[in-house]
Short mmCIF file of C-alpha atoms in Angstrom, two decimals:
data_model
loop_
_atom_site.label_atom_id
_atom_site.label_comp_id
_atom_site.label_asym_id
_atom_site.label_seq_id
_atom_site.Cartn_x
_atom_site.Cartn_y
_atom_site.Cartn_z
CA MET E 191 -109.78 -80.53 -5.69
CA GLN E 192 -111.67 -80.36 -8.77
CA TYR E 193 -109.96 -79.00 -11.83
CA LEU E 194 -111.62 -75.82 -13.42
CA PRO E 195 -109.89 -74.30 -16.82
CA SER E 196 -109.12 -70.53 -16.46
CA ALA E 197 -112.69 -68.98 -17.76
CA GLN E 198 -109.87 -66.48 -20.03
CA ARG E 199 -108.44 -69.94 -21.14
CA TYR E 200 -108.85 -69.05 -25.58
CA GLN E 201 -109.04 -64.62 -24.93
CA SER E 202 -105.08 -64.73 -25.84
CA MET E 203 -104.31 -67.86 -27.12
CA GLU E 204 -104.21 -67.44 -31.67
CA TYR E 205 -106.02 -70.35 -33.59
CA ARG E 206 -104.67 -71.25 -37.43
CA ARG E 207 -106.92 -73.25 -39.58
CA CYS E 208 -105.00 -76.37 -40.48
CA GLY E 209 -104.63 -76.97 -43.94
CA ASN E 210 -107.40 -77.19 -46.19
CA SER E 211 -109.64 -78.27 -43.27
CA GLY E 212 -111.91 -77.11 -41.02
CA LEU E 213 -110.26 -77.62 -38.23
CA LYS E 214 -108.13 -74.96 -36.15
CA LEU E 215 -105.23 -75.33 -34.15
CA PRO E 216 -103.50 -73.15 -31.45
CA ALA E 217 -100.48 -71.44 -32.36
CA ILE E 218 -98.74 -73.39 -29.86
CA SER E 219 -99.72 -76.91 -29.02
CA LEU E 220 -97.84 -78.82 -26.39
CA GLY E 221 -95.30 -82.36 -27.08
CA LEU E 222 -95.32 -84.88 -24.29
CA TRP E 223 -92.41 -86.30 -26.06
CA HIS E 224 -90.43 -85.99 -22.69
CA ASN E 225 -91.12 -85.09 -19.04
CA PHE E 226 -94.29 -87.45 -18.91
CA GLY E 227 -92.83 -90.91 -18.34
CA HIS E 228 -92.53 -93.27 -15.79
CA ILE E 229 -89.40 -91.58 -14.38
CA ASP E 230 -90.97 -88.42 -14.06
CA VAL E 231 -93.01 -86.49 -11.81
CA LEU E 232 -96.44 -87.23 -12.27
CA ASP E 233 -97.50 -83.67 -10.32
CA ASN E 234 -95.58 -82.03 -12.65
CA ALA E 235 -96.78 -83.48 -16.06
CA ARG E 236 -100.23 -82.33 -14.45
CA ASN E 237 -99.52 -78.88 -13.66
CA ILE E 238 -97.52 -78.81 -16.47
CA LEU E 239 -101.08 -79.62 -18.70
CA LYS E 240 -103.44 -77.65 -16.69
CA VAL E 241 -101.22 -74.49 -16.92
CA ALA E 242 -100.79 -75.36 -21.25
CA PHE E 243 -105.45 -75.30 -21.14
CA ASP E 244 -105.24 -72.23 -18.84
CA ASN E 245 -103.90 -70.49 -21.05
CA GLY E 246 -105.25 -72.23 -24.75
CA ILE E 247 -103.01 -74.66 -25.81
CA THR E 248 -105.47 -77.40 -26.27
CA HIS E 249 -103.61 -80.04 -28.47
CA PHE E 250 -101.81 -82.38 -26.85
CA ASP E 251 -99.57 -84.21 -28.85
CA LEU E 252 -98.30 -87.54 -27.81
CA ALA E 253 -96.91 -91.18 -29.98
CA ASN E 254 -96.72 -94.35 -28.72
CA ASN E 255 -93.57 -94.67 -27.45
CA TYR E 256 -93.28 -91.58 -25.76
CA GLY E 257 -91.62 -92.07 -22.12
CA PRO E 258 -89.20 -93.68 -21.47
CA PRO E 259 -90.56 -96.26 -20.25
CA ALA E 260 -92.13 -96.65 -23.58
CA GLY E 261 -95.77 -96.39 -23.54
CA SER E 262 -95.76 -94.22 -20.02
CA ALA E 263 -96.66 -91.42 -21.27
CA GLU E 264 -100.02 -92.30 -22.58
CA GLU E 265 -100.36 -93.92 -19.83
CA ASN E 266 -99.73 -90.71 -17.18
CA PHE E 267 -101.92 -88.72 -19.72
CA GLY E 268 -104.43 -91.67 -19.55
CA LYS E 269 -104.39 -90.72 -15.32
CA ILE E 270 -104.45 -86.56 -15.65
CA PHE E 271 -106.85 -87.29 -18.42
CA LYS E 272 -109.14 -89.10 -15.81
CA ASP E 273 -108.74 -87.20 -12.71
CA ASN E 274 -108.83 -83.15 -14.27
CA PHE E 275 -109.77 -83.89 -18.43
CA VAL E 276 -112.68 -85.36 -18.80
CA PRO E 277 -115.13 -82.70 -19.38
CA TYR E 278 -113.49 -81.23 -21.31
CA ARG E 279 -113.46 -83.76 -23.69
CA ASP E 280 -114.54 -82.06 -26.58
CA GLU E 281 -112.21 -78.50 -26.34
CA LEU E 282 -109.15 -80.75 -26.93
CA ILE E 283 -107.35 -82.21 -29.96
CA ILE E 284 -105.38 -85.22 -28.72
CA SER E 285 -103.09 -87.42 -31.86
CA SER E 286 -100.92 -90.24 -30.96
CA LYS E 287 -98.75 -92.17 -33.11
CA ALA E 288 -97.27 -95.38 -34.51
CA GLY E 289 -94.78 -96.06 -36.41
CA TRP E 290 -91.10 -96.68 -34.34
CA GLY E 291 -90.24 -99.57 -32.02
CA MET E 292 -92.33 -100.40 -29.68
CA TRP E 293 -92.83 -104.34 -28.21
CA PRO E 294 -90.45 -107.38 -29.45
CA GLY E 295 -90.14 -109.22 -33.32
CA PRO E 296 -91.67 -108.58 -36.26
CA TYR E 297 -95.07 -106.74 -35.75
CA GLY E 298 -93.77 -103.74 -33.63
CA ASP E 299 -92.23 -101.57 -35.87
CA TRP E 300 -92.38 -99.51 -39.03
CA GLY E 301 -95.71 -98.77 -41.14
CA SER E 302 -97.23 -102.63 -41.22
CA LYS E 303 -101.41 -102.65 -41.07
CA LYS E 304 -100.93 -105.41 -38.17
CA TYR E 305 -99.19 -102.81 -36.43
CA LEU E 306 -100.77 -99.65 -36.41
CA VAL E 307 -103.80 -101.04 -35.76
CA ALA E 308 -102.72 -103.07 -32.91
CA SER E 309 -101.00 -99.61 -31.88
CA LEU E 310 -103.65 -97.37 -31.46
CA ASP E 311 -106.25 -99.98 -29.90
CA GLN E 312 -103.11 -100.11 -27.13
CA SER E 313 -102.56 -96.14 -27.24
CA LEU E 314 -106.13 -95.34 -26.80
CA LYS E 315 -106.75 -98.10 -23.46
CA ARG E 316 -103.44 -96.41 -22.18
CA MET E 317 -104.69 -93.01 -23.27
CA GLY E 318 -108.55 -94.26 -21.70
CA LEU E 319 -110.15 -92.70 -24.72
CA ASP E 320 -112.68 -93.74 -27.18
CA TYR E 321 -110.33 -91.91 -30.31
CA VAL E 322 -107.50 -89.71 -31.07
CA ASP E 323 -108.16 -86.69 -32.76
CA ILE E 324 -105.01 -86.51 -35.07
CA PHE E 325 -103.49 -89.90 -35.50
CA TYR E 326 -99.69 -89.96 -37.12
CA HIS E 327 -97.99 -92.67 -38.95
CA HIS E 328 -94.49 -91.34 -37.46
CA ARG E 329 -91.44 -91.83 -39.86
CA PRO E 330 -91.88 -94.04 -43.06
CA ASP E 331 -91.11 -97.59 -44.02
CA PRO E 332 -88.43 -98.88 -46.38
CA GLU E 333 -89.76 -101.89 -47.00
CA THR E 334 -93.98 -101.71 -45.92
CA PRO E 335 -96.24 -100.54 -49.89
CA LEU E 336 -97.23 -97.09 -48.90
CA GLU E 337 -100.40 -97.85 -49.83
CA GLU E 338 -100.57 -100.41 -47.23
CA THR E 339 -99.74 -97.97 -43.96
CA MET E 340 -101.90 -95.32 -46.03
CA ALA E 341 -105.15 -97.34 -46.98
CA THR E 342 -104.66 -98.53 -42.36
CA LEU E 343 -104.58 -94.77 -41.41
CA ASP E 344 -107.69 -94.38 -44.00
CA LEU E 345 -109.67 -97.64 -42.16
CA MET E 346 -108.60 -95.80 -38.77
CA VAL E 347 -111.27 -93.14 -39.45
CA ARG E 348 -113.93 -95.06 -41.11
CA GLN E 349 -113.73 -97.60 -37.56
CA GLY E 350 -113.85 -93.93 -35.83
CA LYS E 351 -110.52 -94.55 -33.84
CA ALA E 352 -109.44 -91.27 -35.19
CA LEU E 353 -111.03 -88.08 -37.04
CA TYR E 354 -107.49 -86.84 -38.59
CA VAL E 355 -104.58 -88.27 -39.89
CA GLY E 356 -100.69 -87.16 -40.19
CA ILE E 357 -97.66 -88.38 -41.64
CA SER E 358 -94.12 -87.32 -39.34
CA SER E 359 -91.06 -87.14 -41.17
CA TYR E 360 -91.76 -87.70 -45.06
CA GLN E 361 -89.43 -86.43 -47.45
CA PRO E 362 -90.79 -84.57 -50.10
CA ALA E 363 -91.44 -86.55 -53.21
CA GLU E 364 -92.83 -89.71 -50.72
CA ALA E 365 -95.27 -87.09 -48.69
CA ALA E 366 -96.69 -85.75 -51.97
CA GLN E 367 -97.06 -89.83 -52.88
CA ALA E 368 -99.11 -90.36 -49.72
CA PHE E 369 -101.52 -87.41 -50.20
CA LYS E 370 -102.30 -88.78 -53.39
CA ILE E 371 -103.20 -92.11 -51.89
CA LEU E 372 -105.73 -89.98 -48.41
CA LYS E 373 -106.98 -87.99 -51.06
CA GLU E 374 -107.90 -91.01 -53.59
CA LEU E 375 -108.89 -93.34 -50.35
CA GLY E 376 -111.30 -90.01 -49.19
CA THR E 377 -109.77 -89.67 -46.46
CA PRO E 378 -107.51 -86.51 -47.03
CA CYS E 379 -103.84 -86.22 -45.19
CA LEU E 380 -104.15 -83.27 -42.59
CA ILE E 381 -101.34 -82.83 -41.07
CA HIS E 382 -97.39 -83.39 -41.34
CA GLN E 383 -94.77 -83.58 -38.03
CA PRO E 384 -91.32 -82.65 -39.58
CA LYS E 385 -88.09 -82.29 -36.85
CA TYR E 386 -88.28 -77.66 -37.95
CA SER E 387 -85.53 -75.76 -36.48
CA MET E 388 -83.16 -72.62 -36.62
CA PHE E 389 -80.27 -75.79 -36.95
CA ASP E 390 -82.38 -78.31 -38.92
CA ARG E 391 -83.59 -76.36 -41.78
CA TRP E 392 -84.28 -79.67 -44.35
CA VAL E 393 -88.04 -78.55 -44.63
CA GLU E 394 -87.20 -75.44 -46.74
CA GLY E 395 -86.11 -77.83 -49.31
CA GLY E 396 -89.38 -78.30 -50.77
CA LEU E 397 -91.56 -79.43 -47.98
CA LEU E 398 -92.99 -76.38 -47.21
CA ASP E 399 -94.31 -76.27 -50.95
CA VAL E 400 -95.58 -79.39 -51.14
CA LEU E 401 -98.13 -79.14 -47.99
CA GLU E 402 -98.81 -75.80 -49.45
CA GLU E 403 -99.53 -77.51 -52.84
CA ASN E 404 -101.78 -79.30 -51.57
CA GLY E 405 -103.60 -78.51 -48.78
CA VAL E 406 -101.86 -79.95 -45.44
CA GLY E 407 -100.84 -78.17 -42.39
CA CYS E 408 -97.69 -78.22 -40.71
CA ILE E 409 -96.68 -79.20 -36.98
CA PRO E 410 -92.93 -79.07 -36.60
CA PHE E 411 -91.29 -80.80 -33.57
CA SER E 412 -88.31 -79.78 -31.81
CA PRO E 413 -88.17 -76.15 -32.53
CA LEU E 414 -86.28 -75.41 -30.02
CA ALA E 415 -83.47 -78.24 -31.05
CA GLN E 416 -84.39 -79.90 -27.63
CA GLY E 417 -83.33 -77.01 -25.89
CA ILE E 418 -80.87 -76.22 -27.45
CA LEU E 419 -82.40 -72.94 -28.68
CA THR E 420 -83.14 -71.62 -24.65
CA ASN E 421 -80.95 -69.35 -22.53
CA LYS E 422 -80.12 -72.81 -20.83
CA TYR E 423 -76.82 -73.33 -22.52
CA LEU E 424 -75.04 -70.00 -23.32
CA LYS E 425 -72.82 -71.17 -19.79
CA GLY E 426 -71.99 -74.89 -20.57
CA ILE E 427 -74.20 -77.54 -20.54
CA PRO E 428 -76.16 -77.39 -16.85
CA ALA E 429 -76.09 -80.63 -13.95
CA ASP E 430 -79.73 -80.28 -14.61
CA SER E 431 -80.25 -80.09 -18.68
CA ARG E 432 -81.99 -82.70 -21.06
CA ALA E 433 -78.61 -83.09 -22.59
CA SER E 434 -77.25 -84.58 -18.62
CA SER E 435 -79.85 -86.80 -18.37
CA HIS E 436 -79.25 -89.74 -20.62
CA ARG E 437 -82.66 -89.98 -20.41
CA GLY E 438 -82.74 -92.05 -24.07
CA ASN E 439 -85.60 -91.73 -25.96
CA GLY E 440 -84.03 -89.82 -28.44
CA ALA E 441 -82.92 -87.07 -26.25
CA ILE E 442 -80.06 -85.21 -26.92
CA GLU E 443 -76.61 -86.48 -25.37
CA GLU E 444 -73.62 -84.22 -24.34
CA ASP E 445 -71.63 -84.37 -27.67
CA TYR E 446 -74.50 -82.83 -29.13
CA VAL E 447 -73.82 -79.03 -27.74
CA SER E 448 -70.82 -77.78 -29.28
CA GLU E 449 -69.10 -75.51 -28.91
CA ASP E 450 -70.07 -74.05 -32.11
CA LYS E 451 -73.81 -74.72 -31.97
CA ILE E 452 -72.73 -72.65 -28.61
CA ASN E 453 -71.29 -70.09 -29.91
CA LYS E 454 -73.99 -69.29 -32.07
CA VAL E 455 -76.72 -69.55 -29.72
CA ARG E 456 -74.87 -66.69 -28.33
CA GLU E 457 -75.00 -64.95 -31.11
CA LEU E 458 -78.70 -65.35 -31.94
CA ASN E 459 -78.93 -64.57 -28.10
CA VAL E 460 -78.38 -61.17 -28.60
CA LEU E 461 -79.97 -60.20 -31.38
CA ALA E 462 -83.59 -61.64 -29.31
CA GLU E 463 -82.79 -59.34 -26.34
CA ALA E 464 -82.53 -56.29 -29.24
CA ARG E 465 -86.05 -57.86 -30.01
CA GLY E 466 -87.58 -57.27 -26.82
CA GLN E 467 -88.05 -61.43 -26.50
CA ASN E 468 -85.65 -64.42 -24.96
CA LEU E 469 -83.99 -66.75 -26.88
CA ALA E 470 -86.63 -69.37 -27.12
CA GLN E 471 -89.13 -66.30 -28.17
CA MET E 472 -87.16 -65.45 -30.82
CA ALA E 473 -86.87 -69.59 -32.01
CA LEU E 474 -90.44 -70.57 -31.77
CA ALA E 475 -91.59 -66.77 -33.27
CA TRP E 476 -88.71 -67.25 -36.03
CA ILE E 477 -90.59 -70.79 -37.50
CA MET E 478 -94.43 -69.16 -36.66
CA LYS E 479 -93.51 -66.17 -39.15
CA ASP E 480 -94.35 -68.49 -41.97
CA PRO E 481 -98.10 -68.56 -42.69
CA ARG E 482 -97.86 -72.71 -43.61
CA ILE E 483 -96.48 -72.97 -40.29
CA THR E 484 -99.78 -74.24 -38.80
CA SER E 485 -98.97 -74.73 -34.47
CA VAL E 486 -95.26 -74.75 -32.92
CA LEU E 487 -94.77 -78.23 -30.98
CA ILE E 488 -93.30 -77.51 -27.09
CA GLY E 489 -91.86 -79.57 -24.86
CA ALA E 490 -92.10 -78.07 -21.61
CA SER E 491 -90.15 -80.03 -17.94
CA LYS E 492 -91.88 -76.90 -15.77
CA PRO E 493 -95.14 -75.10 -16.79
CA ALA E 494 -93.38 -71.71 -16.42
CA GLN E 495 -91.08 -72.74 -19.71
CA VAL E 496 -95.30 -72.97 -21.00
CA LEU E 497 -95.99 -69.10 -20.28
CA ASP E 498 -92.37 -68.25 -21.46
CA SER E 499 -93.58 -70.01 -25.08
CA ILE E 500 -96.80 -68.75 -25.36
CA GLY E 501 -94.94 -65.28 -24.98
CA CYS E 502 -93.05 -65.71 -28.44
CA LEU E 503 -97.21 -64.46 -30.05
CA ALA E 504 -96.12 -61.04 -29.45
CA ASN E 505 -93.82 -60.65 -31.99
CA TYR E 506 -93.04 -63.28 -34.87
CA SER E 507 -92.57 -61.07 -37.69
CA PHE E 508 -89.43 -59.91 -38.98
CA SER E 509 -87.37 -57.42 -40.15
CA GLU E 510 -85.42 -58.18 -43.27
CA GLU E 511 -82.16 -56.76 -41.26
CA GLU E 512 -82.93 -59.46 -38.48
CA LEU E 513 -83.52 -62.51 -41.07
CA ASN E 514 -80.23 -61.61 -42.40
CA ARG E 515 -78.18 -61.86 -39.56
CA ILE E 516 -79.73 -64.39 -38.40
CA ASN E 517 -79.10 -66.33 -41.09
CA THR E 518 -75.20 -64.44 -40.97
CA ILE E 519 -75.14 -66.56 -37.66
CA LEU E 520 -76.44 -69.84 -38.80
CA GLN E 521 -73.99 -70.53 -41.88
#
């Protein structure tokens, strides 16, 4: 049966301008880091994507190495896109990245022109796309000149393989340098994708200021600390949780779920309930309160989690008392 998205899909989603660009992104975006690989159920992935788009999530975020195995998330997305989303391509923002290990040998990792050009060509083939909307360098390369990496991002735009470019996991100083190079090349950096959550606040140490100064958007990943900042771990590590799945590909393991973290989660959960939210919704809202945040990347293992996350849009304002309480808990 042909997929017909909801006619009301744009009515409840908030869209935020990305830095100084003309592009708006949904306040909630869907990341395909986990749950979309060959080890996962394709029909479940399909349903997650449909529910997301039905509710105004227009941005699907991938990378060459997402899976597992590496490449399989893009392959599965390509199948779903071909079957269900081709008529809606112009309503979608699809992003991919390269910068982590993807194939053997000296040309399958980091940030050389050789690697990035080949990687994007492979990603486009896997997804069945003519172009991606955003192409990121996934992490800084300490050995390749930054000028080479940024010039390659510029090349991808000039070749029509990407509409915009971004960077991920760059520290403030190196991000500022990347922005300067890209601006001089004539392809301004659209967006930065850092790891950011209540448990990982490094971006507050200068990165958000650099993004604001340069008119660059921000889309944090792992805002729920891979599920720690949800109700899932309040009573320990469930058998069906990500921490116990041993799926690799950067997923958390049991040793990350410490008793200290869980105690903090329990206290945060009490505050969330007092706000009329569940913990995941409050954790997302806490990030979204900052106007420098363009969108927040969520992951989902089932469609209901997408709907639950969207619920954070009902309230992302915090009183000073609430913010102070959160900071005290997180110390």
